[in-house]
Amino acid sequence: DTEVTQTPKHLVMGMTNKKSLKCEQHMGHRAMYWYKQKAKKPPELMFVYSYEKLSINESVPSRFSPECPNSSLLNLHLHALQPEDSALYLCASSHLIQGTTAKNIQYFGAGTRLSVL
Amino acid sequence: GQNIDQPTEMTATEGAIVQINCTYQTSGFNGLFWYQQHAGEAPTFLSYNVLDGLEEKGRFSSFLSRSKGYSYLLLKELQMKDSASYLCAVFNEDTGGFKTIFGAGTRLFVKA
């Protein structure tokens, strides 16, 4: 099973709303990632969680707030977003192995397509 | 700095072979991924090269030369469903954890 599940698939929100994106995996992966992807652009890394702790924040605005309640779940809380935040938000997970190893393959969820009005 | 270059677009004919090149200059290197992404869908893992040489997997092969900062993805017996974006990505350990840096992607159009 290499499945990463993201909900919801689509989300429309106003600039004053608060919403959350959810991501779940049961592959025993201890690294989980949030990416943002605009049309015809590659995924841009936002956050990395390693062993349920935030290890990388790529200077993401505070209106995006990640949370990792346990090793299987990853949330992204959204508040006061701007229209330019409209994008596909992808969650991914991988093993955490030091050095070079094929087990660090990242598996992606299907994404949440977010529209901010 | 971090830089990953790949051609923006390529066109090939059904049944043919196509090679998508990727060059990279990154501050660290633990491996190189190739992903396929159809429009509006999530990236799907294709291959992961850690050591120099060729990795073959059915119709797809990927090559890596670490000394040259170069990789390619080879697609054989092209099918219409292979029309997609192909993303080259470098995986490395950075301060704080693991990071994957994606190239801009190569959009492949397969024509009949």
PDB file of C-alpha atoms in Angstrom:
ATOM      1  CA  ASP A   1       0.000   0.000   0.000  1.00  0.00           C
ATOM      2  CA  THR A   2       1.551   3.276  -1.135  1.00  0.00           C
ATOM      3  CA  GLU A   3      -1.475   5.450  -0.543  1.00  0.00           C
ATOM      4  CA  VAL A   4      -1.503   8.971   0.810  1.00  0.00           C
ATOM      5  CA  THR A   5      -5.043  10.252   1.328  1.00  0.00           C
ATOM      6  CA  GLN A   6      -5.890  13.940   1.212  1.00  0.00           C
ATOM      7  CA  THR A   7      -9.186  15.595   2.041  1.00  0.00           C
ATOM      8  CA  PRO A   8     -11.006  17.512   0.777  1.00  0.00           C
ATOM      9  CA  LYS A   9     -10.303  17.132  -2.942  1.00  0.00           C
ATOM     10  CA  HIS A  10     -11.634  20.605  -3.659  1.00  0.00           C
ATOM     11  CA  LEU A  11     -12.068  23.629  -1.405  1.00  0.00           C
ATOM     12  CA  VAL A  12     -13.439  27.087  -2.055  1.00  0.00           C
ATOM     13  CA  MET A  13     -12.996  29.652   0.694  1.00  0.00           C
ATOM     14  CA  GLY A  14     -13.300  33.368   1.288  1.00  0.00           C
ATOM     15  CA  MET A  15     -10.453  35.503   2.535  1.00  0.00           C
ATOM     16  CA  THR A  16     -11.918  35.645   6.058  1.00  0.00           C
ATOM     17  CA  ASN A  17     -12.577  31.916   6.401  1.00  0.00           C
ATOM     18  CA  LYS A  18     -10.688  29.348   8.464  1.00  0.00           C
ATOM     19  CA  LYS A  19     -10.326  25.891   6.960  1.00  0.00           C
ATOM     20  CA  SER A  20      -8.045  22.860   7.280  1.00  0.00           C
ATOM     21  CA  LEU A  21      -6.531  20.430   4.822  1.00  0.00           C
ATOM     22  CA  LYS A  22      -5.943  16.882   5.990  1.00  0.00           C
ATOM     23  CA  CYS A  23      -3.464  14.198   4.966  1.00  0.00           C
ATOM     24  CA  GLU A  24      -3.157  10.611   6.145  1.00  0.00           C
ATOM     25  CA  GLN A  25      -0.758   7.736   5.456  1.00  0.00           C
ATOM     26  CA  HIS A  26      -0.357   4.273   6.964  1.00  0.00           C
ATOM     27  CA  MET A  27       2.960   3.258   5.465  1.00  0.00           C
ATOM     28  CA  GLY A  28       4.936   3.863   8.654  1.00  0.00           C
ATOM     29  CA  HIS A  29       6.616   6.882   7.108  1.00  0.00           C
ATOM     30  CA  ARG A  30       8.147   9.293   9.630  1.00  0.00           C
ATOM     31  CA  ALA A  31       8.590  12.210   7.211  1.00  0.00           C
ATOM     32  CA  MET A  32       5.625  14.142   5.874  1.00  0.00           C
ATOM     33  CA  TYR A  33       5.604  17.127   3.534  1.00  0.00           C
ATOM     34  CA  TRP A  34       3.343  19.912   2.311  1.00  0.00           C
ATOM     35  CA  TYR A  35       3.859  21.305  -1.194  1.00  0.00           C
ATOM     36  CA  LYS A  36       2.110  24.061  -3.100  1.00  0.00           C
ATOM     37  CA  GLN A  37       1.777  23.752  -6.862  1.00  0.00           C
ATOM     38  CA  LYS A  38       0.574  26.418  -9.268  1.00  0.00           C
ATOM     39  CA  ALA A  39      -0.544  25.537 -12.794  1.00  0.00           C
ATOM     40  CA  LYS A  40       2.287  24.463 -15.097  1.00  0.00           C
ATOM     41  CA  LYS A  41       4.841  24.882 -12.305  1.00  0.00           C
ATOM     42  CA  PRO A  42       6.659  22.264 -10.218  1.00  0.00           C
ATOM     43  CA  PRO A  43       5.703  21.547  -6.607  1.00  0.00           C
ATOM     44  CA  GLU A  44       7.204  24.019  -4.145  1.00  0.00           C
ATOM     45  CA  LEU A  45       8.120  22.706  -0.730  1.00  0.00           C
ATOM     46  CA  MET A  46       6.344  24.444   2.166  1.00  0.00           C
ATOM     47  CA  PHE A  47       6.924  22.337   5.282  1.00  0.00           C
ATOM     48  CA  VAL A  48       8.652  19.125   6.341  1.00  0.00           C
ATOM     49  CA  TYR A  49       7.832  17.147   9.468  1.00  0.00           C
ATOM     50  CA  SER A  50      10.362  14.606  10.709  1.00  0.00           C
ATOM     51  CA  TYR A  51       9.262  12.316  13.541  1.00  0.00           C
ATOM     52  CA  GLU A  52       6.219  14.538  14.101  1.00  0.00           C
ATOM     53  CA  LYS A  53       8.361  17.641  14.591  1.00  0.00           C
ATOM     54  CA  LEU A  54       8.549  20.556  12.177  1.00  0.00           C
ATOM     55  CA  SER A  55      12.026  20.349  10.673  1.00  0.00           C
ATOM     56  CA  ILE A  56      11.785  22.639   7.658  1.00  0.00           C
ATOM     57  CA  ASN A  57       9.666  25.749   7.065  1.00  0.00           C
ATOM     58  CA  GLU A  58      10.427  27.326   3.718  1.00  0.00           C
ATOM     59  CA  SER A  59       9.571  30.864   4.862  1.00  0.00           C
ATOM     60  CA  VAL A  60       5.857  30.228   4.433  1.00  0.00           C
ATOM     61  CA  PRO A  61       3.491  33.062   5.538  1.00  0.00           C
ATOM     62  CA  SER A  62       1.894  32.559   8.945  1.00  0.00           C
ATOM     63  CA  ARG A  63      -1.577  32.338   7.401  1.00  0.00           C
ATOM     64  CA  PHE A  64      -0.540  28.723   6.710  1.00  0.00           C
ATOM     65  CA  SER A  65      -0.146  26.724   9.928  1.00  0.00           C
ATOM     66  CA  PRO A  66       0.914  23.065   9.786  1.00  0.00           C
ATOM     67  CA  GLU A  67       0.215  20.485  12.451  1.00  0.00           C
ATOM     68  CA  CYS A  68       1.271  16.868  12.865  1.00  0.00           C
ATOM     69  CA  PRO A  69      -0.912  15.298  15.601  1.00  0.00           C
ATOM     70  CA  ASN A  70       0.620  11.827  15.174  1.00  0.00           C
ATOM     71  CA  SER A  71       2.845   9.841  12.843  1.00  0.00           C
ATOM     72  CA  SER A  72       0.002   9.123  10.385  1.00  0.00           C
ATOM     73  CA  LEU A  73      -1.682  12.511  10.146  1.00  0.00           C
ATOM     74  CA  LEU A  74      -0.680  15.898   8.804  1.00  0.00           C
ATOM     75  CA  ASN A  75      -2.900  18.986   8.762  1.00  0.00           C
ATOM     76  CA  LEU A  76      -2.563  22.388   7.169  1.00  0.00           C
ATOM     77  CA  HIS A  77      -4.650  25.096   8.821  1.00  0.00           C
ATOM     78  CA  LEU A  78      -5.615  28.027   6.629  1.00  0.00           C
ATOM     79  CA  HIS A  79      -6.669  31.471   7.798  1.00  0.00           C
ATOM     80  CA  ALA A  80      -7.039  34.833   6.067  1.00  0.00           C
ATOM     81  CA  LEU A  81      -5.728  33.542   2.748  1.00  0.00           C
ATOM     82  CA  GLN A  82      -5.244  35.674  -0.330  1.00  0.00           C
ATOM     83  CA  PRO A  83      -6.474  34.944  -3.876  1.00  0.00           C
ATOM     84  CA  GLU A  84      -2.856  34.267  -4.933  1.00  0.00           C
ATOM     85  CA  ASP A  85      -2.843  31.321  -2.519  1.00  0.00           C
ATOM     86  CA  SER A  86      -5.168  29.480  -4.875  1.00  0.00           C
ATOM     87  CA  ALA A  87      -3.265  26.363  -5.968  1.00  0.00           C
ATOM     88  CA  LEU A  88      -3.042  22.583  -5.709  1.00  0.00           C
ATOM     89  CA  TYR A  89      -1.781  21.611  -2.239  1.00  0.00           C
ATOM     90  CA  LEU A  90       0.024  18.300  -2.194  1.00  0.00           C
ATOM     91  CA  CYS A  91       0.915  16.154   0.768  1.00  0.00           C
ATOM     92  CA  ALA A  92       3.686  13.563   0.555  1.00  0.00           C
ATOM     93  CA  SER A  93       5.368  11.109   2.879  1.00  0.00           C
ATOM     94  CA  SER A  94       8.557   9.069   2.936  1.00  0.00           C
ATOM     95  CA  HIS A  95      10.777   6.995   5.145  1.00  0.00           C
ATOM     96  CA  LEU A  96      13.578   8.821   6.936  1.00  0.00           C
ATOM     97  CA  ILE A  97      16.808   7.012   6.223  1.00  0.00           C
ATOM     98  CA  GLN A  98      20.171   8.685   6.620  1.00  0.00           C
ATOM     99  CA  GLY A  99      22.447   8.573   3.618  1.00  0.00           C
ATOM    100  CA  THR A 100      21.582   7.354   0.154  1.00  0.00           C
ATOM    101  CA  THR A 101      18.839   4.795  -0.037  1.00  0.00           C
ATOM    102  CA  ALA A 102      15.906   4.082  -2.297  1.00  0.00           C
ATOM    103  CA  LYS A 103      13.595   3.905   0.722  1.00  0.00           C
ATOM    104  CA  ASN A 104      13.384   7.708   0.790  1.00  0.00           C
ATOM    105  CA  ILE A 105      10.926   7.713  -2.111  1.00  0.00           C
ATOM    106  CA  GLN A 106       8.218  10.321  -1.572  1.00  0.00           C
ATOM    107  CA  TYR A 107       4.661   9.234  -2.244  1.00  0.00           C
ATOM    108  CA  PHE A 108       2.157  11.944  -3.038  1.00  0.00           C
ATOM    109  CA  GLY A 109      -1.514  12.306  -2.278  1.00  0.00           C
ATOM    110  CA  ALA A 110      -3.953  13.386  -5.001  1.00  0.00           C
ATOM    111  CA  GLY A 111      -3.957  16.921  -3.625  1.00  0.00           C
ATOM    112  CA  THR A 112      -6.503  19.514  -2.565  1.00  0.00           C
ATOM    113  CA  ARG A 113      -7.397  22.075  -5.189  1.00  0.00           C
ATOM    114  CA  LEU A 114      -7.908  25.315  -3.283  1.00  0.00           C
ATOM    115  CA  SER A 115      -9.652  28.407  -4.614  1.00  0.00           C
ATOM    116  CA  VAL A 116      -9.601  31.597  -2.548  1.00  0.00           C
ATOM    117  CA  LEU A 117     -12.244  34.155  -3.494  1.00  0.00           C
TER     118      LEU A 117
ATOM    119  CA  GLY B   1      22.529  27.875  -4.988  1.00  0.00           C
ATOM    120  CA  GLN B   2      20.109  25.245  -6.141  1.00  0.00           C
ATOM    121  CA  ASN B   3      19.445  24.836  -9.837  1.00  0.00           C
ATOM    122  CA  ILE B   4      17.778  22.038 -11.779  1.00  0.00           C
ATOM    123  CA  ASP B   5      17.368  22.398 -15.539  1.00  0.00           C
ATOM    124  CA  GLN B   6      15.228  20.396 -17.934  1.00  0.00           C
ATOM    125  CA  PRO B   7      13.729  21.219 -21.331  1.00  0.00           C
ATOM    126  CA  THR B   8      10.341  22.893 -21.140  1.00  0.00           C
ATOM    127  CA  GLU B   9       8.589  20.826 -23.794  1.00  0.00           C
ATOM    128  CA  MET B  10       9.243  17.854 -26.055  1.00  0.00           C
ATOM    129  CA  THR B  11       7.182  16.175 -28.748  1.00  0.00           C
ATOM    130  CA  ALA B  12       7.563  12.572 -29.882  1.00  0.00           C
ATOM    131  CA  THR B  13       5.673  10.014 -31.934  1.00  0.00           C
ATOM    132  CA  GLU B  14       3.792   7.019 -30.618  1.00  0.00           C
ATOM    133  CA  GLY B  15       6.036   3.937 -30.596  1.00  0.00           C
ATOM    134  CA  ALA B  16       9.247   5.976 -30.614  1.00  0.00           C
ATOM    135  CA  ILE B  17      11.921   6.514 -27.945  1.00  0.00           C
ATOM    136  CA  VAL B  18      12.418   9.831 -26.167  1.00  0.00           C
ATOM    137  CA  GLN B  19      15.160  10.989 -23.794  1.00  0.00           C
ATOM    138  CA  ILE B  20      14.480  13.764 -21.291  1.00  0.00           C
ATOM    139  CA  ASN B  21      17.630  15.339 -19.885  1.00  0.00           C
ATOM    140  CA  CYS B  22      18.147  16.946 -16.493  1.00  0.00           C
ATOM    141  CA  THR B  23      21.175  18.815 -15.168  1.00  0.00           C
ATOM    142  CA  TYR B  24      21.523  19.905 -11.586  1.00  0.00           C
ATOM    143  CA  GLN B  25      23.686  22.031  -9.318  1.00  0.00           C
ATOM    144  CA  THR B  26      22.693  21.611  -5.697  1.00  0.00           C
ATOM    145  CA  SER B  27      24.395  22.123  -2.363  1.00  0.00           C
ATOM    146  CA  GLY B  28      23.900  18.474  -1.444  1.00  0.00           C
ATOM    147  CA  PHE B  29      22.928  15.236  -3.116  1.00  0.00           C
ATOM    148  CA  ASN B  30      21.437  12.027  -1.792  1.00  0.00           C
ATOM    149  CA  GLY B  31      19.639  10.893  -4.896  1.00  0.00           C
ATOM    150  CA  LEU B  32      17.632  11.920  -7.928  1.00  0.00           C
ATOM    151  CA  PHE B  33      13.962  11.197  -8.555  1.00  0.00           C
ATOM    152  CA  TRP B  34      11.904  11.178 -11.715  1.00  0.00           C
ATOM    153  CA  TYR B  35       8.172  11.711 -11.361  1.00  0.00           C
ATOM    154  CA  GLN B  36       5.369  11.686 -13.932  1.00  0.00           C
ATOM    155  CA  GLN B  37       2.504  14.124 -13.494  1.00  0.00           C
ATOM    156  CA  HIS B  38      -0.642  14.247 -15.588  1.00  0.00           C
ATOM    157  CA  ALA B  39      -2.482  17.567 -15.619  1.00  0.00           C
ATOM    158  CA  GLY B  40      -4.446  18.115 -12.420  1.00  0.00           C
ATOM    159  CA  GLU B  41      -3.126  14.959 -10.772  1.00  0.00           C
ATOM    160  CA  ALA B  42      -0.469  14.169  -8.174  1.00  0.00           C
ATOM    161  CA  PRO B  43       3.098  13.299  -9.196  1.00  0.00           C
ATOM    162  CA  THR B  44       3.657   9.557  -9.559  1.00  0.00           C
ATOM    163  CA  PHE B  45       7.041   8.049  -8.722  1.00  0.00           C
ATOM    164  CA  LEU B  46       8.949   6.602 -11.699  1.00  0.00           C
ATOM    165  CA  SER B  47      12.555   6.084 -10.627  1.00  0.00           C
ATOM    166  CA  TYR B  48      15.219   6.920  -8.078  1.00  0.00           C
ATOM    167  CA  ASN B  49      18.948   6.965  -8.886  1.00  0.00           C
ATOM    168  CA  VAL B  50      21.456   6.997  -6.079  1.00  0.00           C
ATOM    169  CA  LEU B  51      24.580   5.644  -7.766  1.00  0.00           C
ATOM    170  CA  ASP B  52      26.002   6.296 -11.244  1.00  0.00           C
ATOM    171  CA  GLY B  53      24.617   4.211 -14.031  1.00  0.00           C
ATOM    172  CA  LEU B  54      21.419   3.074 -15.622  1.00  0.00           C
ATOM    173  CA  GLU B  55      18.315   1.851 -13.788  1.00  0.00           C
ATOM    174  CA  GLU B  56      15.816   0.016 -15.989  1.00  0.00           C
ATOM    175  CA  LYS B  57      12.174  -0.479 -15.143  1.00  0.00           C
ATOM    176  CA  GLY B  58      10.016  -1.768 -17.972  1.00  0.00           C
ATOM    177  CA  ARG B  59       9.602   0.907 -20.661  1.00  0.00           C
ATOM    178  CA  PHE B  60      11.319   3.498 -18.458  1.00  0.00           C
ATOM    179  CA  SER B  61      15.041   3.809 -17.736  1.00  0.00           C
ATOM    180  CA  SER B  62      16.910   6.469 -15.828  1.00  0.00           C
ATOM    181  CA  PHE B  63      20.597   7.299 -15.913  1.00  0.00           C
ATOM    182  CA  LEU B  64      22.743   9.243 -13.449  1.00  0.00           C
ATOM    183  CA  SER B  65      26.227  10.734 -13.570  1.00  0.00           C
ATOM    184  CA  ARG B  66      26.976  12.414 -10.256  1.00  0.00           C
ATOM    185  CA  SER B  67      30.320  13.831 -11.399  1.00  0.00           C
ATOM    186  CA  LYS B  68      28.583  15.619 -14.271  1.00  0.00           C
ATOM    187  CA  GLY B  69      25.434  16.580 -12.358  1.00  0.00           C
ATOM    188  CA  TYR B  70      23.414  14.923 -15.111  1.00  0.00           C
ATOM    189  CA  SER B  71      20.530  12.532 -15.437  1.00  0.00           C
ATOM    190  CA  TYR B  72      18.168  11.421 -18.159  1.00  0.00           C
ATOM    191  CA  LEU B  73      14.880   9.577 -18.344  1.00  0.00           C
ATOM    192  CA  LEU B  74      14.432   7.293 -21.325  1.00  0.00           C
ATOM    193  CA  LEU B  75      10.946   6.298 -22.409  1.00  0.00           C
ATOM    194  CA  LYS B  76      10.627   3.490 -24.943  1.00  0.00           C
ATOM    195  CA  GLU B  77       7.680   2.336 -27.067  1.00  0.00           C
ATOM    196  CA  LEU B  78       5.864   5.576 -26.394  1.00  0.00           C
ATOM    197  CA  GLN B  79       2.125   5.445 -25.826  1.00  0.00           C
ATOM    198  CA  MET B  80      -0.410   8.253 -25.984  1.00  0.00           C
ATOM    199  CA  LYS B  81      -0.924   7.948 -22.217  1.00  0.00           C
ATOM    200  CA  ASP B  82       2.723   8.943 -21.709  1.00  0.00           C
ATOM    201  CA  SER B  83       1.747  12.525 -22.567  1.00  0.00           C
ATOM    202  CA  ALA B  84       2.424  14.229 -19.234  1.00  0.00           C
ATOM    203  CA  SER B  85       4.914  16.382 -17.378  1.00  0.00           C
ATOM    204  CA  TYR B  86       8.100  14.688 -16.223  1.00  0.00           C
ATOM    205  CA  LEU B  87       9.722  16.142 -13.123  1.00  0.00           C
ATOM    206  CA  CYS B  88      13.369  15.727 -12.216  1.00  0.00           C
ATOM    207  CA  ALA B  89      13.987  16.198  -8.486  1.00  0.00           C
ATOM    208  CA  VAL B  90      17.085  16.114  -6.294  1.00  0.00           C
ATOM    209  CA  PHE B  91      16.794  14.738  -2.783  1.00  0.00           C
ATOM    210  CA  ASN B  92      19.227  15.889  -0.147  1.00  0.00           C
ATOM    211  CA  GLU B  93      19.714  16.275   3.549  1.00  0.00           C
ATOM    212  CA  ASP B  94      19.623  19.907   4.536  1.00  0.00           C
ATOM    213  CA  THR B  95      19.887  21.635   7.874  1.00  0.00           C
ATOM    214  CA  GLY B  96      16.852  20.411   9.738  1.00  0.00           C
ATOM    215  CA  GLY B  97      15.904  17.527   7.528  1.00  0.00           C
ATOM    216  CA  PHE B  98      15.391  16.063   4.098  1.00  0.00           C
ATOM    217  CA  LYS B  99      14.399  18.215   1.137  1.00  0.00           C
ATOM    218  CA  THR B 100      13.350  17.473  -2.404  1.00  0.00           C
ATOM    219  CA  ILE B 101      13.999  20.176  -4.979  1.00  0.00           C
ATOM    220  CA  PHE B 102      12.009  19.892  -8.193  1.00  0.00           C
ATOM    221  CA  GLY B 103      12.957  21.051 -11.647  1.00  0.00           C
ATOM    222  CA  ALA B 104      10.349  22.978 -13.621  1.00  0.00           C
ATOM    223  CA  GLY B 105       9.299  19.815 -15.443  1.00  0.00           C
ATOM    224  CA  THR B 106       9.267  18.753 -19.093  1.00  0.00           C
ATOM    225  CA  ARG B 107       5.913  18.582 -20.811  1.00  0.00           C
ATOM    226  CA  LEU B 108       5.932  15.640 -23.215  1.00  0.00           C
ATOM    227  CA  PHE B 109       3.424  15.491 -26.042  1.00  0.00           C
ATOM    228  CA  VAL B 110       3.021  12.106 -27.739  1.00  0.00           C
ATOM    229  CA  LYS B 111       1.407  12.291 -31.167  1.00  0.00           C
ATOM    230  CA  ALA B 112      -0.066   9.503 -33.284  1.00  0.00           C
TER     231      ALA B 112
END
